[in-house]
Structure formats: structure tokens, C-alpha cells
Amino acid sequence: MGEKVNHTFFNLELPEEHGPFHVIGDVHGCFNELLELLECLGYDVRFDKESSKYDVVPPDGAKVIFVGDLVDRGPNSPEVLRLVMDMAEAGLAYCVSGNHDDKLLRMLLGRNVQVRHGLELTKAQLEPYDAVFRERVKHFLSNLPHHIILDEGRLVVAHAGLEERLHGHNTKGVRELCLYGPTSGETDNKGLPIRLDWAAEYCGKAVVIYGHTPVHEPSWRNNTINIDTGCVFGGTLTALTYPEHKLTSVESYQTYAESVRPFIRYQHHHHHPSPS
Ligand code: MN
């Protein structure tokens, strides 16, 4: 049944990291849009052919935090992985695991996963890459935390968000919630699990930034914000600057996949809280 690995999972606590951060939503292999967004944010990104690495110079002391779902459905998941891995190695980026990243890892470990929902594209895109690169991806993905707490606990990043009472907790159940979000246990008429709106009841002090479910427009709700603006589905790729709470988006170059779920449009738009 494939390779044996440690089933360790963890959250990451970085209280001393105060930012500035650029928190970036679900990339899903949209490499060119990611490059454009980073350029918009003031990052200088160059590919060094000799070392096959990306050299990145950030704008004054800034770091990127990815909300996960780096891969699947889009045109160039391997280069997204390479760029994020190079940035993480250089101490310029953090990333939490998304459900798609986790599924790719399980595939690379030889587990029995269903190769669909865009994973078939990532699998094909990885074919020309050598074993060293694939090993690096495996190592990187198996070391992604399920959530990160920064800035003395004032900022929490998790792929599908996380309710306050679970911040800083590390159990299998918490990990599942971070990657998939709470569901009702029922499925909709398309056979998809019905996702529950945990943020509607959130009343925590920490700002929670997340992705996972594409929204038409990011909007603040109870100190939380979903910044997955569905780039791979023809939407935009969005970054939230912390602590300024400034949104920056680039348009997707193409609709790479059709969204089964319509993008969420929140009925009431709340004004964003003043930065702490
Ligand atoms: Mn996603």
C-alpha cells in the first residue's frame, strides 16, 4: 500500500512574526497569475537557470503566506510548487496545507486516491520532472502545517478557516476542519458535501484568513476573510496585505476549469475592521 510515512501533523506558532504579510488565496496551478500578483506586490522574482531555482527579493521585509491548494486544475502546478518551495526555503514564505495539496501528497506516497478534480492534470504535468523534484515536493507537502498562528496570536491562517476554540489545537479532527471545513454530513444535488458557514458565528479576536470555497468578492465577516476568488475558474487571484488589510487582485488569464459550485456572494457586506 505504498510508502510508509509518519502520520505526524501539526500547527505552527510564530508569535514573533508580525508581518508585513501578503496572504495569497488558492493558486491551483495558476503560475503566471501568481507571478503577476507577486510583481504587483513588489516582489522581484527571477529564475536562475543554473540552479533551477527562483531568486526572490521581497519588498521591505515582507513575507508571503499561502492559504493552500497550490495545485490541481490549473496549467502549471509544478512551477507553483517550485516557486513556493524556493520561497519557503529562503524564509520568504509560509504555507498551510489545502485539501488538494494533501491529496497530491497521498498520490505521491502511492496511496489509493481518486485521480480527478484536477489531480489528473497535476499528475501529467509532473511527468517530465525528475525523481529529485518529486521527492522534494513530497518532503515539502508532508511538512505543511494545518494552520499557522502569527503576530502574538492576532492572525490565524487555515485553508478552510478555523473556529476560535480550536486555534492552537492539534488533533486529527482539527486538521480535517482546517483542510475541508465543517460539513453538515449531507450532500447537495451534485453529490458534493454541504459546507457549513463557520465564519457566520465567529466572534474571536484573532483575524482568520482562509480560502477553500471561491467567493465572488472577499468581504470581512466577524474578523474573518475568505480570499479564494477562484482564479482557476476564471476569477481573480487575491492577496490580502496584513496588517494593513489591503486587497490586491489580478485577473485570471483564462478559465482553466468549470466551477461546480457557484461562487459565493454574501448578502451583507460588512465594513472591514480597523487594523490592530
Ligand atoms: Mn481550492
Coordinates of C-alpha atoms and ligand atoms in Angstrom, one line a residue:
M1 CA 0.0 0.0 0.0
G2 CA 2.8 2.4 -0.8
E3 CA 5.4 4.1 1.2
K4 CA 5.3 4.3 5.0
V5 CA 5.4 7.8 6.4
N6 CA 4.9 9.3 9.8
H7 CA 1.4 10.4 10.2
T8 CA 2.5 13.5 12.1
F9 CA 0.5 16.6 11.6
F10 CA 0.9 19.9 13.3
N11 CA 0.0 23.5 13.6
L12 CA 2.7 26.2 13.5
E13 CA 3.0 29.0 16.1
L14 CA 5.1 32.1 15.1
P15 CA 4.2 34.7 17.6
E16 CA 7.3 36.8 16.8
E17 CA 6.3 37.1 13.1
H18 CA 4.5 40.5 12.9
G19 CA 4.5 41.0 9.2
P20 CA 4.1 42.6 6.8
F21 CA 2.5 39.6 5.2
H22 CA 0.9 39.1 1.8
V23 CA -1.6 36.3 2.3
I24 CA -2.4 34.7 -1.0
G25 CA -5.6 32.7 -1.9
D26 CA -5.9 29.3 -3.7
V27 CA -3.4 29.3 -6.6
H28 CA -4.4 25.9 -8.1
G29 CA -1.5 25.9 -10.6
C30 CA -2.1 29.4 -11.9
F31 CA 1.6 30.1 -12.1
N32 CA 1.5 33.1 -14.5
E33 CA -1.1 34.9 -12.4
L34 CA 0.9 34.2 -9.3
L35 CA 4.0 35.8 -10.9
E36 CA 1.9 38.8 -11.9
L37 CA 0.4 39.1 -8.4
L38 CA 3.8 38.9 -6.7
E39 CA 5.2 41.6 -9.1
C40 CA 2.2 43.8 -8.3
L41 CA 3.0 43.4 -4.6
G42 CA 6.6 44.5 -5.2
Y43 CA 8.4 41.1 -5.2
D44 CA 11.2 40.7 -7.7
V45 CA 11.2 37.1 -9.0
R46 CA 13.9 35.7 -11.2
F47 CA 14.6 32.2 -12.4
D48 CA 18.2 31.1 -12.1
K49 CA 18.8 28.5 -14.9
E50 CA 22.0 27.2 -13.4
S51 CA 20.5 26.2 -10.0
S52 CA 16.9 25.8 -11.4
K53 CA 15.7 28.0 -8.5
Y54 CA 13.7 31.1 -8.2
D55 CA 15.5 34.0 -6.6
V56 CA 13.0 36.2 -4.9
V57 CA 13.6 39.7 -3.4
P58 CA 10.6 40.8 -1.3
P59 CA 9.5 44.4 -0.7
D60 CA 10.9 45.6 2.6
G61 CA 10.8 42.6 5.0
A62 CA 7.5 41.2 3.7
K63 CA 6.7 37.6 3.6
V64 CA 4.0 35.6 1.8
I65 CA 1.6 33.2 3.4
F66 CA -0.2 30.8 1.1
V67 CA -3.6 29.6 2.2
G68 CA -3.1 26.3 0.5
D69 CA -4.5 24.5 -2.6
L70 CA -1.3 25.4 -4.6
V71 CA -2.1 22.6 -7.1
D72 CA -4.7 21.0 -9.3
R73 CA -7.0 22.2 -12.1
G74 CA -4.6 24.9 -13.4
P75 CA -2.0 24.9 -16.1
N76 CA 1.3 24.8 -14.1
S77 CA 1.2 23.2 -10.7
P78 CA 4.8 22.1 -10.7
E79 CA 6.2 25.6 -11.1
V80 CA 3.9 26.9 -8.5
L81 CA 5.3 24.3 -6.2
R82 CA 8.9 25.1 -7.1
L83 CA 8.4 28.8 -6.5
V84 CA 6.7 28.3 -3.2
M85 CA 9.2 25.7 -2.1
D86 CA 12.1 28.1 -3.0
M87 CA 10.5 31.0 -1.2
A88 CA 9.8 28.8 1.9
E89 CA 13.4 27.6 1.9
A90 CA 14.7 31.2 1.6
G91 CA 12.5 32.1 4.6
L92 CA 10.2 34.3 2.5
A93 CA 7.0 32.3 2.6
Y94 CA 4.9 30.0 4.7
C95 CA 2.1 27.8 3.5
V96 CA -0.7 25.8 5.1
S97 CA -1.9 22.6 3.6
G98 CA -5.1 22.6 1.5
N99 CA -7.2 19.6 0.7
H100 CA -5.7 19.4 -2.9
D101 CA -2.1 19.6 -1.6
D102 CA -2.8 16.7 0.8
K103 CA -4.4 14.6 -1.9
L104 CA -1.4 15.1 -4.2
L105 CA 0.9 14.1 -1.3
R106 CA -1.1 10.9 -0.8
M107 CA -0.9 10.1 -4.5
L108 CA 2.9 10.7 -4.5
L109 CA 3.1 8.4 -1.5
G110 CA 1.5 5.6 -3.5
R111 CA -1.8 5.7 -1.7
N112 CA -5.0 4.8 -3.3
V113 CA -6.6 8.1 -4.3
Q114 CA -9.0 9.0 -6.9
V115 CA -7.1 10.9 -9.6
R116 CA -9.7 13.5 -10.5
H117 CA -10.9 17.1 -9.7
G118 CA -7.7 18.4 -11.4
L119 CA -5.3 16.0 -9.8
E120 CA -5.1 14.2 -13.2
L121 CA -3.6 17.4 -14.7
T122 CA -1.0 17.8 -11.9
K123 CA 0.0 14.2 -12.3
A124 CA 0.5 14.7 -16.1
Q125 CA 2.3 18.0 -15.5
L126 CA 4.7 16.3 -13.1
E127 CA 5.7 13.5 -15.6
P128 CA 8.6 15.4 -17.1
Y129 CA 10.1 16.3 -13.7
D130 CA 12.8 14.1 -12.2
A131 CA 12.7 12.0 -9.1
V132 CA 14.7 14.6 -7.1
F133 CA 12.0 17.2 -7.8
R134 CA 9.2 14.8 -6.9
E135 CA 11.0 13.8 -3.6
R136 CA 11.3 17.5 -2.8
V137 CA 7.6 18.0 -3.4
K138 CA 6.8 15.0 -1.2
H139 CA 9.0 16.3 1.6
F140 CA 7.6 19.8 1.3
L141 CA 3.9 18.7 1.3
S142 CA 4.4 16.3 4.2
N143 CA 5.7 19.2 6.3
L144 CA 2.9 21.7 5.8
P145 CA 1.1 22.7 8.9
H146 CA -2.7 22.6 9.0
H147 CA -2.9 26.1 10.5
I148 CA -0.4 28.9 11.4
I149 CA -0.8 31.4 14.2
L150 CA 1.2 34.6 13.9
D151 CA 1.7 38.1 15.4
E152 CA 1.2 37.1 19.1
G153 CA -1.9 35.2 18.2
R154 CA -3.6 38.1 16.3
L155 CA -3.5 36.3 13.0
V156 CA -4.6 32.8 12.1
V157 CA -4.3 31.2 8.6
A158 CA -6.0 27.9 7.8
H159 CA -7.1 26.7 4.3
A160 CA -10.8 26.4 5.2
G161 CA -10.6 28.6 8.3
L162 CA -11.0 27.6 11.9
E163 CA -13.3 28.5 14.8
E164 CA -11.7 30.2 17.7
R165 CA -11.9 27.4 20.3
L166 CA -9.7 25.2 18.1
H167 CA -6.9 27.8 17.5
G168 CA -3.6 26.2 18.5
H169 CA -5.0 22.7 18.8
N170 CA -3.5 19.8 17.1
T171 CA -5.7 16.7 16.6
K172 CA -6.8 14.7 13.6
G173 CA -10.2 16.4 13.8
V174 CA -8.7 19.9 13.9
R175 CA -6.6 19.0 10.9
E176 CA -9.7 17.8 9.0
L177 CA -11.5 21.0 9.8
C178 CA -8.6 23.1 8.6
L179 CA -8.4 21.3 5.3
Y180 CA -12.0 20.7 4.5
G181 CA -14.0 22.9 6.8
P182 CA -17.1 21.8 8.7
T183 CA -19.7 20.0 6.6
S184 CA -23.3 19.0 7.5
G185 CA -22.8 15.3 6.7
E186 CA -25.2 15.6 3.8
T187 CA -24.6 16.1 0.1
D188 CA -26.2 18.5 -2.3
N189 CA -27.9 17.6 -5.6
K190 CA -24.5 17.4 -7.3
G191 CA -23.2 14.9 -4.7
L192 CA -20.9 17.5 -3.1
P193 CA -20.7 17.7 0.7
I194 CA -22.7 20.6 2.1
R195 CA -20.2 23.1 3.6
L196 CA -21.2 24.9 6.8
D197 CA -20.6 28.6 7.3
W198 CA -18.4 28.6 10.4
A199 CA -17.5 32.3 9.9
A200 CA -21.0 33.5 10.4
E201 CA -20.8 32.6 14.1
Y202 CA -17.1 33.5 14.6
C203 CA -16.6 36.1 17.3
G204 CA -12.9 35.6 18.1
K205 CA -10.3 38.3 18.5
A206 CA -7.8 36.9 16.0
V207 CA -8.2 37.7 12.4
V208 CA -8.7 34.5 10.4
I209 CA -7.7 34.4 6.8
Y210 CA -8.8 31.5 4.7
G211 CA -9.7 30.2 1.2
H212 CA -11.2 26.8 0.1
T213 CA -14.6 28.0 -1.3
P214 CA -14.5 30.6 -4.1
V215 CA -16.1 33.9 -3.3
H216 CA -17.2 36.5 -5.8
E217 CA -15.5 39.1 -3.7
P218 CA -13.6 38.9 -0.5
S219 CA -15.5 40.5 2.3
W220 CA -14.9 40.8 6.1
R221 CA -17.3 38.9 8.3
N222 CA -16.7 38.8 12.0
N223 CA -12.9 39.3 11.8
T224 CA -12.6 36.6 9.1
I225 CA -12.0 36.9 5.4
N226 CA -12.1 34.4 2.6
I227 CA -9.6 35.4 -0.1
D228 CA -10.2 32.5 -2.6
T229 CA -11.5 34.4 -5.5
G230 CA -11.5 31.4 -7.9
C231 CA -8.6 32.3 -10.2
V232 CA -8.5 28.8 -11.8
F233 CA -12.3 29.1 -12.5
G234 CA -11.8 32.4 -14.4
G235 CA -12.0 34.7 -11.3
T236 CA -9.0 36.5 -9.8
L237 CA -6.0 35.7 -7.6
T238 CA -6.1 37.8 -4.5
A239 CA -3.6 38.8 -1.8
L240 CA -4.5 40.4 1.5
T241 CA -1.8 42.6 3.0
Y242 CA -1.5 42.3 6.8
P243 CA -1.8 44.3 9.0
E244 CA -3.0 47.0 6.5
H245 CA -5.9 44.8 5.3
K246 CA -5.3 45.9 1.7
L247 CA -6.6 43.7 -1.1
T248 CA -4.7 43.2 -4.3
S249 CA -6.1 41.1 -7.2
V250 CA -5.0 40.0 -10.7
E251 CA -7.5 38.7 -13.3
S252 CA -7.1 35.1 -14.4
Y253 CA -5.7 34.8 -17.9
Q254 CA -8.1 32.0 -18.8
T255 CA -10.9 29.9 -17.3
Y256 CA -9.0 26.7 -16.7
A257 CA -11.8 24.7 -15.1
E258 CA -15.5 25.0 -14.6
S259 CA -16.7 25.5 -11.1
V260 CA -19.3 23.0 -10.0
R261 CA -20.3 25.3 -7.1
P262 CA -21.3 28.9 -8.0
F263 CA -19.0 31.5 -6.3
I264 CA -20.4 32.6 -3.0
R265 CA -22.0 36.1 -2.9
Y266 CA -22.5 37.3 0.6
Q267 CA -25.8 39.1 1.1
H268 CA -24.5 41.7 3.5
H269 CA -21.1 43.3 3.1
H270 CA -19.5 44.3 6.4
H271 CA -17.0 47.0 6.6
H272 CA -13.6 45.8 7.4
P273 CA -12.3 46.2 10.9
S274 CA -9.6 48.7 11.6
P275 CA -6.1 47.1 11.7
S276 CA -5.0 46.3 15.2
Ligands
MN1 MN -9.3 25.3 -3.5

